[in-house]
CSV table of C-alpha atoms in Angstrom, one decimal:
chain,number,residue,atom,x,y,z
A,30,UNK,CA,-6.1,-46.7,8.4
A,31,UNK,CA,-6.8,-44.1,11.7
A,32,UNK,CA,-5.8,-47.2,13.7
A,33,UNK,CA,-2.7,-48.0,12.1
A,34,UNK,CA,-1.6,-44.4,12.3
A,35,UNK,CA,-2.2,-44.1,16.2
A,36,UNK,CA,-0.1,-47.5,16.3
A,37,UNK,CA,2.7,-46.1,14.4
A,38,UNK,CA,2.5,-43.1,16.4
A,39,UNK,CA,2.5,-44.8,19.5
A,40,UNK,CA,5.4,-46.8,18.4
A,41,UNK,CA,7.2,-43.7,17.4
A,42,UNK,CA,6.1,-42.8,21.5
A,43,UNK,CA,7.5,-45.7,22.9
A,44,UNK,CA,11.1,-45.3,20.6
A,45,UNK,CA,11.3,-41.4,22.1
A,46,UNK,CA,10.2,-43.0,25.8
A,47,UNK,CA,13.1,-45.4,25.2
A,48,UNK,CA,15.6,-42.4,24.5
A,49,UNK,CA,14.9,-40.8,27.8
A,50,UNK,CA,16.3,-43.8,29.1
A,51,UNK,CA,19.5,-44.0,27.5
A,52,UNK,CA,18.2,-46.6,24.8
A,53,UNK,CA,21.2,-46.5,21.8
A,54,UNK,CA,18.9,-49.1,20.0
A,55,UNK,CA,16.1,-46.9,19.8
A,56,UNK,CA,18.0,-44.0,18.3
A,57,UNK,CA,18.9,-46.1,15.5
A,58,UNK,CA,15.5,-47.6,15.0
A,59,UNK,CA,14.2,-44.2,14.5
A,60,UNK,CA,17.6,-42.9,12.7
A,61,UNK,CA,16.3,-45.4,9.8
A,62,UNK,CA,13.0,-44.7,10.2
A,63,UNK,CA,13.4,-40.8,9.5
A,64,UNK,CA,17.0,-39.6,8.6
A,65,UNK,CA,16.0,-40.0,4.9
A,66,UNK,CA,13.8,-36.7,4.9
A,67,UNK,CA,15.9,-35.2,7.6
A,68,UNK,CA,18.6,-35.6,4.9
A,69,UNK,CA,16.7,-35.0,1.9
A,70,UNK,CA,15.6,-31.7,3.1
A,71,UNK,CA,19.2,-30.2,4.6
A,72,UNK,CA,20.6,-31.1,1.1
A,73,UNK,CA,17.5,-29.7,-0.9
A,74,UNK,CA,18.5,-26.2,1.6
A,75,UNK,CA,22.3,-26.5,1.6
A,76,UNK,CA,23.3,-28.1,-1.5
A,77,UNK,CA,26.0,-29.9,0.2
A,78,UNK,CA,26.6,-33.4,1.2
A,79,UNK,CA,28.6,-32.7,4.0
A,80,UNK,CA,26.4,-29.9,5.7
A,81,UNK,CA,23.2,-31.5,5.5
A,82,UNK,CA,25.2,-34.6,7.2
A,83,UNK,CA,25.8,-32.2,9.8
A,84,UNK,CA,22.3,-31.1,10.2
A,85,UNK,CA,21.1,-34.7,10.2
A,86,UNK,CA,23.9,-35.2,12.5
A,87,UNK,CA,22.8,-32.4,14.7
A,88,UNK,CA,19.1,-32.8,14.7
A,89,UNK,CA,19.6,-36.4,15.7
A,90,UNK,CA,22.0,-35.3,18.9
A,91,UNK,CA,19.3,-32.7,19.9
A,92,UNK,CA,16.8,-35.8,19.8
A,93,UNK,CA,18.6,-37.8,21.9
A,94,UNK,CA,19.9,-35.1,24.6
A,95,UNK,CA,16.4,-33.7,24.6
A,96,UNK,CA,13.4,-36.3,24.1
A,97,UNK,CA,10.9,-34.8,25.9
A,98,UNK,CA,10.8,-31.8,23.4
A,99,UNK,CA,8.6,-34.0,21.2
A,100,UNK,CA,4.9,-34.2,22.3
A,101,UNK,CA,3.4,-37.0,20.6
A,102,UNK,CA,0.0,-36.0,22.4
A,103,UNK,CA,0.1,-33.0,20.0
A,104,UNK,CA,1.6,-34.3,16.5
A,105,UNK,CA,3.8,-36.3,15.0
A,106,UNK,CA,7.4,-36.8,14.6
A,107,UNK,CA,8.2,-37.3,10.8
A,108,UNK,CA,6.7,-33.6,10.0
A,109,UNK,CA,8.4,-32.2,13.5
A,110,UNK,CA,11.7,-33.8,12.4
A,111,UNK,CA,11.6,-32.6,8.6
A,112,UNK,CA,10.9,-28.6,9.9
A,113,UNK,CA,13.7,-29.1,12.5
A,114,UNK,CA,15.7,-30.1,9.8
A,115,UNK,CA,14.7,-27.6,6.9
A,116,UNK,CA,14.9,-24.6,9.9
A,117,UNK,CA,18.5,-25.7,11.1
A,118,UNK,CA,19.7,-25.9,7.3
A,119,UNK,CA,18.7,-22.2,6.7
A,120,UNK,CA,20.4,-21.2,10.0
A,121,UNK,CA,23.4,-22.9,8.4
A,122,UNK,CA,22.5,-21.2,4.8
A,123,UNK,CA,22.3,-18.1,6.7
A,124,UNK,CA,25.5,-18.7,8.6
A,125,UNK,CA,23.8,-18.4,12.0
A,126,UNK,CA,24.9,-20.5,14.7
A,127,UNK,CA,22.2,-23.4,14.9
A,128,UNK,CA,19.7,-23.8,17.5
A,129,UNK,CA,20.7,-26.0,20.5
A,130,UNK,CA,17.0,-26.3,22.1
A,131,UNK,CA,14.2,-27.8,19.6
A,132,UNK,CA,11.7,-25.4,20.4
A,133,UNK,CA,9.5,-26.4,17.4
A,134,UNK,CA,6.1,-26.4,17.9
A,135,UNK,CA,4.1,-30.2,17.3
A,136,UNK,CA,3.1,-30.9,14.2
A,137,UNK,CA,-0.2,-32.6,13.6
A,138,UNK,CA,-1.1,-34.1,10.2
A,139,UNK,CA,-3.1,-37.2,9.2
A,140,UNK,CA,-0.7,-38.0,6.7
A,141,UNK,CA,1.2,-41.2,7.6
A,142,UNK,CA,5.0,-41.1,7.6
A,143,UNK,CA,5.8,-43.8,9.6
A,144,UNK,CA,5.5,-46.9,7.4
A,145,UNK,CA,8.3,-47.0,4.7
A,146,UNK,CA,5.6,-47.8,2.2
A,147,UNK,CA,3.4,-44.8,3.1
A,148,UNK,CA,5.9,-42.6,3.4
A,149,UNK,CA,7.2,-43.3,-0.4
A,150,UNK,CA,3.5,-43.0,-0.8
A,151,UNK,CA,3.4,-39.6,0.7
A,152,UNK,CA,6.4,-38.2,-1.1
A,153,UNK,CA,5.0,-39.7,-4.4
A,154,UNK,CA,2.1,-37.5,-3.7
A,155,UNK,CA,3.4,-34.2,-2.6
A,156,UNK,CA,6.1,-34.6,-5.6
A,157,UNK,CA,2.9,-35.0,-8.0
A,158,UNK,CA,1.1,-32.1,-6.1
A,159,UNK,CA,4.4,-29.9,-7.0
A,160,UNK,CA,4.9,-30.4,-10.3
A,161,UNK,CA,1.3,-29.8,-10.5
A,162,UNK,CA,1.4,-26.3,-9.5
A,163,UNK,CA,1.6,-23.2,-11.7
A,164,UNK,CA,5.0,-22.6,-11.9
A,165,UNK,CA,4.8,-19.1,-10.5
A,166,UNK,CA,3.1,-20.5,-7.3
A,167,UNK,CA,5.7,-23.5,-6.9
A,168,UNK,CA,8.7,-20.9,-7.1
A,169,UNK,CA,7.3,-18.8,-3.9
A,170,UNK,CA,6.7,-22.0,-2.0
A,171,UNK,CA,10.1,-23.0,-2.9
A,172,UNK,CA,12.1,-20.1,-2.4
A,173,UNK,CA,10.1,-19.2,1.1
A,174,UNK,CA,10.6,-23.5,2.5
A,175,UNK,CA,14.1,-24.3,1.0
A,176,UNK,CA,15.8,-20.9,0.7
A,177,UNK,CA,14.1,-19.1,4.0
A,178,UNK,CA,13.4,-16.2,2.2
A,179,UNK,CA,10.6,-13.6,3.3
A,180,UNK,CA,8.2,-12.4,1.3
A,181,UNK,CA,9.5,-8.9,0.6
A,182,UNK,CA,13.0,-10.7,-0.4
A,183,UNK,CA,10.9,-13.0,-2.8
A,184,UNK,CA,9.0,-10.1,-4.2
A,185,UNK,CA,12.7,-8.0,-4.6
A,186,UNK,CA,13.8,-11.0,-6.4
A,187,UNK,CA,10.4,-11.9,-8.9
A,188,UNK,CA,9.7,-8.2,-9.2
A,189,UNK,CA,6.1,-9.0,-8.7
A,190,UNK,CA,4.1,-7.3,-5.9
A,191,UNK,CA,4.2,-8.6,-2.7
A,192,UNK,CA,0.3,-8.9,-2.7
A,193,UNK,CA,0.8,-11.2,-5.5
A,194,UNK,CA,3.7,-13.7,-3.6
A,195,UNK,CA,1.2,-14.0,-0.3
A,196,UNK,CA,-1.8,-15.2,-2.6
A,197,UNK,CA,0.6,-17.4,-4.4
A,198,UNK,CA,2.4,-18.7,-1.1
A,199,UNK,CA,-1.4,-19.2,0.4
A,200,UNK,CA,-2.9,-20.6,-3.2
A,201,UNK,CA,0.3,-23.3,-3.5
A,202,UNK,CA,-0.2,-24.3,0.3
A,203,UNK,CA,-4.1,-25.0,0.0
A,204,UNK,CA,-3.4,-27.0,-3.2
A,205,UNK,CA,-0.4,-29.4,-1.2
A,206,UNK,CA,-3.5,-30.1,1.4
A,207,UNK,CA,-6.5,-31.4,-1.3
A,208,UNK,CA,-3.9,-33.7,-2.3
A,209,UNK,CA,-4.4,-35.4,0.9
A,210,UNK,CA,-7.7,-34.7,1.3
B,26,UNK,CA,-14.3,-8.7,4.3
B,27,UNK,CA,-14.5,-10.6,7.0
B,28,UNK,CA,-11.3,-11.3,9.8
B,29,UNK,CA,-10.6,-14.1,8.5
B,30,UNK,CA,-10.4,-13.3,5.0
B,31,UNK,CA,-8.5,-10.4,5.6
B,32,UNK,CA,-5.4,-12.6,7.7
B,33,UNK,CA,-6.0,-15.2,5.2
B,34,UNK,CA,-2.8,-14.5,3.2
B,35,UNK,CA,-0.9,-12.7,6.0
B,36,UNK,CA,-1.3,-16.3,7.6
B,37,UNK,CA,0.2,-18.6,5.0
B,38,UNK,CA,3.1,-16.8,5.4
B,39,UNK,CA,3.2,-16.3,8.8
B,40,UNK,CA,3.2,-20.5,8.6
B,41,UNK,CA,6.3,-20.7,6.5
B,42,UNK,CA,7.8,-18.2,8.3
B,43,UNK,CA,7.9,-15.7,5.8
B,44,UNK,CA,5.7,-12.7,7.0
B,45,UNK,CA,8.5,-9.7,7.7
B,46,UNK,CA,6.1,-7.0,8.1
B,47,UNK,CA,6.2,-6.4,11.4
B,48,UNK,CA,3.2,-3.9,11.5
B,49,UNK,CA,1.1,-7.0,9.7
B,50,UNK,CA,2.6,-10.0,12.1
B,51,UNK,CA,1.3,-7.9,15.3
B,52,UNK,CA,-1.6,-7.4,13.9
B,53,UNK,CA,-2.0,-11.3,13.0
B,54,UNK,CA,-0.8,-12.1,16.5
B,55,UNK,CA,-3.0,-10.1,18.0
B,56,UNK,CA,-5.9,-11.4,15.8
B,57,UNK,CA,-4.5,-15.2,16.7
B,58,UNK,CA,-5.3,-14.5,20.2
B,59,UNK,CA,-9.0,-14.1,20.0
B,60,UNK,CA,-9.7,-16.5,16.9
B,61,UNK,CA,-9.9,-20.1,17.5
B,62,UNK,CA,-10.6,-20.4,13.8
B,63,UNK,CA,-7.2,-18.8,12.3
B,64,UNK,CA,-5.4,-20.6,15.1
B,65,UNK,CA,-6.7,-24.1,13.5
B,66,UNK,CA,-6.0,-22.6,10.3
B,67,UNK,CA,-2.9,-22.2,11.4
B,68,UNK,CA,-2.1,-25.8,12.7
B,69,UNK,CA,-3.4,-26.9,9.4
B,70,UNK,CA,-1.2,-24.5,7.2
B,71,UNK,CA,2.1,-25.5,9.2
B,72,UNK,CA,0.9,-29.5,8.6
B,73,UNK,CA,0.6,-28.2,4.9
B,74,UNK,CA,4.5,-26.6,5.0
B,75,UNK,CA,5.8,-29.7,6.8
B,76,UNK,CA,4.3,-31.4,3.4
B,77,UNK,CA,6.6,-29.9,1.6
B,78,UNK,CA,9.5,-31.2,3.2
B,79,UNK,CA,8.7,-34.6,2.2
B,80,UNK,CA,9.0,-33.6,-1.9
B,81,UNK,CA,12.9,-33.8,-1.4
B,82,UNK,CA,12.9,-36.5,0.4
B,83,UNK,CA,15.1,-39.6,-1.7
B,84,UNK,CA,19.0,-39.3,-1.2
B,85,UNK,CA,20.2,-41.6,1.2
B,86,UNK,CA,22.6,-40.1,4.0
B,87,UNK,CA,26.1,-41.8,3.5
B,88,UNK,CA,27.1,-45.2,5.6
B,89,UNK,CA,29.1,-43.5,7.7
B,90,UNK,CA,26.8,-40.8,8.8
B,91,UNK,CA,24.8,-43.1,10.8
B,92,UNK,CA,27.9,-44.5,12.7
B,93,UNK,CA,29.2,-41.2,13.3
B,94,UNK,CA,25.7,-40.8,15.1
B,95,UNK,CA,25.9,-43.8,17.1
B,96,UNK,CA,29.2,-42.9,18.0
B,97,UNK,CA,28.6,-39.7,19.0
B,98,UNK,CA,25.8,-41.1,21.2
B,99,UNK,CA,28.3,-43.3,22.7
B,100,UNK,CA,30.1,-41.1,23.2
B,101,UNK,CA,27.9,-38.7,25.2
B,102,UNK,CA,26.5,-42.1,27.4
B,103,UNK,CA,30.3,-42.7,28.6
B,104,UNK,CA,30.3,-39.0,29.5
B,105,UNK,CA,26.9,-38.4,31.1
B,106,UNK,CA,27.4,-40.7,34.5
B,107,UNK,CA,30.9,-38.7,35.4
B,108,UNK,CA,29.7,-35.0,34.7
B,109,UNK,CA,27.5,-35.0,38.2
B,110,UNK,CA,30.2,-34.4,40.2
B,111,UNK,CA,31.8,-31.8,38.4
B,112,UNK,CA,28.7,-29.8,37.7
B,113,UNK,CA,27.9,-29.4,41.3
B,114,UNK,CA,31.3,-28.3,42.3
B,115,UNK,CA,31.2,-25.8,39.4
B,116,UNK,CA,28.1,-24.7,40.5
B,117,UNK,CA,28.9,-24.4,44.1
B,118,UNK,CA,31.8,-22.3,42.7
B,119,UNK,CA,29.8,-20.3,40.8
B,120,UNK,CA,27.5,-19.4,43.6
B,121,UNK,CA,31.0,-18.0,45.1
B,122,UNK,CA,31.7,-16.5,42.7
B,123,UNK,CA,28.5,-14.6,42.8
B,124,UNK,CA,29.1,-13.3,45.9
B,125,UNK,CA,32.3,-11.6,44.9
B,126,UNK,CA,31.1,-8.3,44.2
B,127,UNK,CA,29.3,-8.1,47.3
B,128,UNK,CA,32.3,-8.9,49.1
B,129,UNK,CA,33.6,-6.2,47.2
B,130,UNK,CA,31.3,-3.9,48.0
B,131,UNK,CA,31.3,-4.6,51.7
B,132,UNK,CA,35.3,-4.4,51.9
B,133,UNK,CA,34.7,-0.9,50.4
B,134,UNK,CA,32.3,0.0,52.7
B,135,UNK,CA,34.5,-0.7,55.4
B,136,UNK,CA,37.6,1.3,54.0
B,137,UNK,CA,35.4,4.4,53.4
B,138,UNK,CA,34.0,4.4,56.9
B,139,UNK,CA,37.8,4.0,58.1
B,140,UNK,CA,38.6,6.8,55.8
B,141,UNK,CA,36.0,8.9,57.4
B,142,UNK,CA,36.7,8.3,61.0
B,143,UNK,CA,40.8,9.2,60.0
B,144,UNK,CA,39.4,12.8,58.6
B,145,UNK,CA,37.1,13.4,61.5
């Protein structure tokens, strides 16, 4: 399994390496590879077909005007591109002019995103993982990752204390990583 | 309670970007610097948000949207040979321009002293 993930990654490698020069044909490749969770997260954050097409839009012109932002030395590029994505949706949820430079930091995870078949494996899992939270704890996560809320503005809105949103934020996080485990 | 425990929570949220207490986030910073621990913590907490991308992941972007990349990548190639040129002239303008206020400055110079000698 560890060797078919450095594969894919390198393959991911050599598709970015092919975008530095020029290659159209490797922005597609990887436009069907990823631009399902690119798209599923701008329209979980935005609600709105025609924003998160512009997000996936955008994210996918940064790529290809700036390839060398991704290190795949340090992480990999399903994870990088889905926080790209969820952070450019909240600039557009909070009406602030988007990003132009992907400044993200790498993203490393063991999880394998780059097969289609692991990746509906992965989301099977992290959907499970949700639904298997408290309900309490799954309502922070969500309204800190998908509405870009702080913690403070979380607390204003539950009326809890914000001691208890941090623990719930850190509890719901840990739980998301035993599932892969 | 040890260090860690203590920035345990405070670091979660730093993760998901959701720390606003600015007196807290220094101190995490600060405490990020010297601990090699909370900074893999950290790695592993921002793989753990990047998780939670994937549990939306299903709708399919429209036909057209992938076009309407492809195009615009076209787009961008056909553009990309011919803007040399034009860069480096507007740069070499710009650096003109950048000496305009010293011009300006000199020119005043000048007309002051003038000034002066007329009075004397």
């Amino acid at each position: 399994m560890a060797g078919t993930q450095a594969r894919d990654n390198r393959y991911d490698a050599a598709l970015i390496a092919r975008l530095g020069a020029g290659d159209e044909t490797a922005m597609a490749d990887l436009y069907d590879r990823y631009s399902g969770i690119v798209y599923g997260v701008a329209l979980r954050v935005l609600g709105d077909t025609t924003a998160a097409e512009d997000v996936l839009q955008e994210v996918f012109l940064q790529l290809w005007r700036n390839p060398g932002a991704f290190d795949a030395e340090r992480g990999r590029l399903a994870p990088w591109l889905a926080v790209i994505a969820r952070n450019r949706a909240i600039d557009l949820l909070r009406k602030r002019p988007m990003e132009e430079d992907i400044d993200e930091l790498p993203i490393a995870t063991s999880v394998d995103l780059e097969e289609t078949a692991n990746q509906r494996l992965a989301v099977e899992k992290v959907r499970s993982a949700m639904q298997a939270l408290p309900p309490e704890q799954r309502q922070a996560l969500e309204m800190a990752f998908f509405e870009g809320l702080t913690h403070t503005e979380i607390a204003g809105k539950t009326g809890e204390p914000l001691g208890t949103i941090k623990t719930r934020i850190r509890s719901a996080l840990l739980a998301l990583r035993k599932t892969f485990a | 309670m040890s260090d860690h425990a203590q920035f345990a929570d405070a670091l979660a949220l730093y993760a998901i970007g959701s720390l606003d207490n600015e007196q807290e986030r220094t101190a995490l910073e600060g405490h990020l610097g010297t601990c090699g621990e909370c900074r893999r913590e950290l790695e592993r907490l921002r793989s753990d948000v990047a998780l939670l991308a994937l549990s939306v992941t299903g709708p399919q972007p429209p036909q057209r949207a992938r076009q309407r990349l492809m195009n615009a990548i076209a787009a961008e190639q056909q553009r990309a040979p011919q803007t040399d040129t034009p860069i480096v002239v507007g740069r070499l303008r710009w650096r003109w321009l950048n000496l305009a206020p010293i011009a300006v400055a000199v020119a005043l110079a000048v007309f002051s002293f003038g000034l002066l000698l007329e009075v004397q």
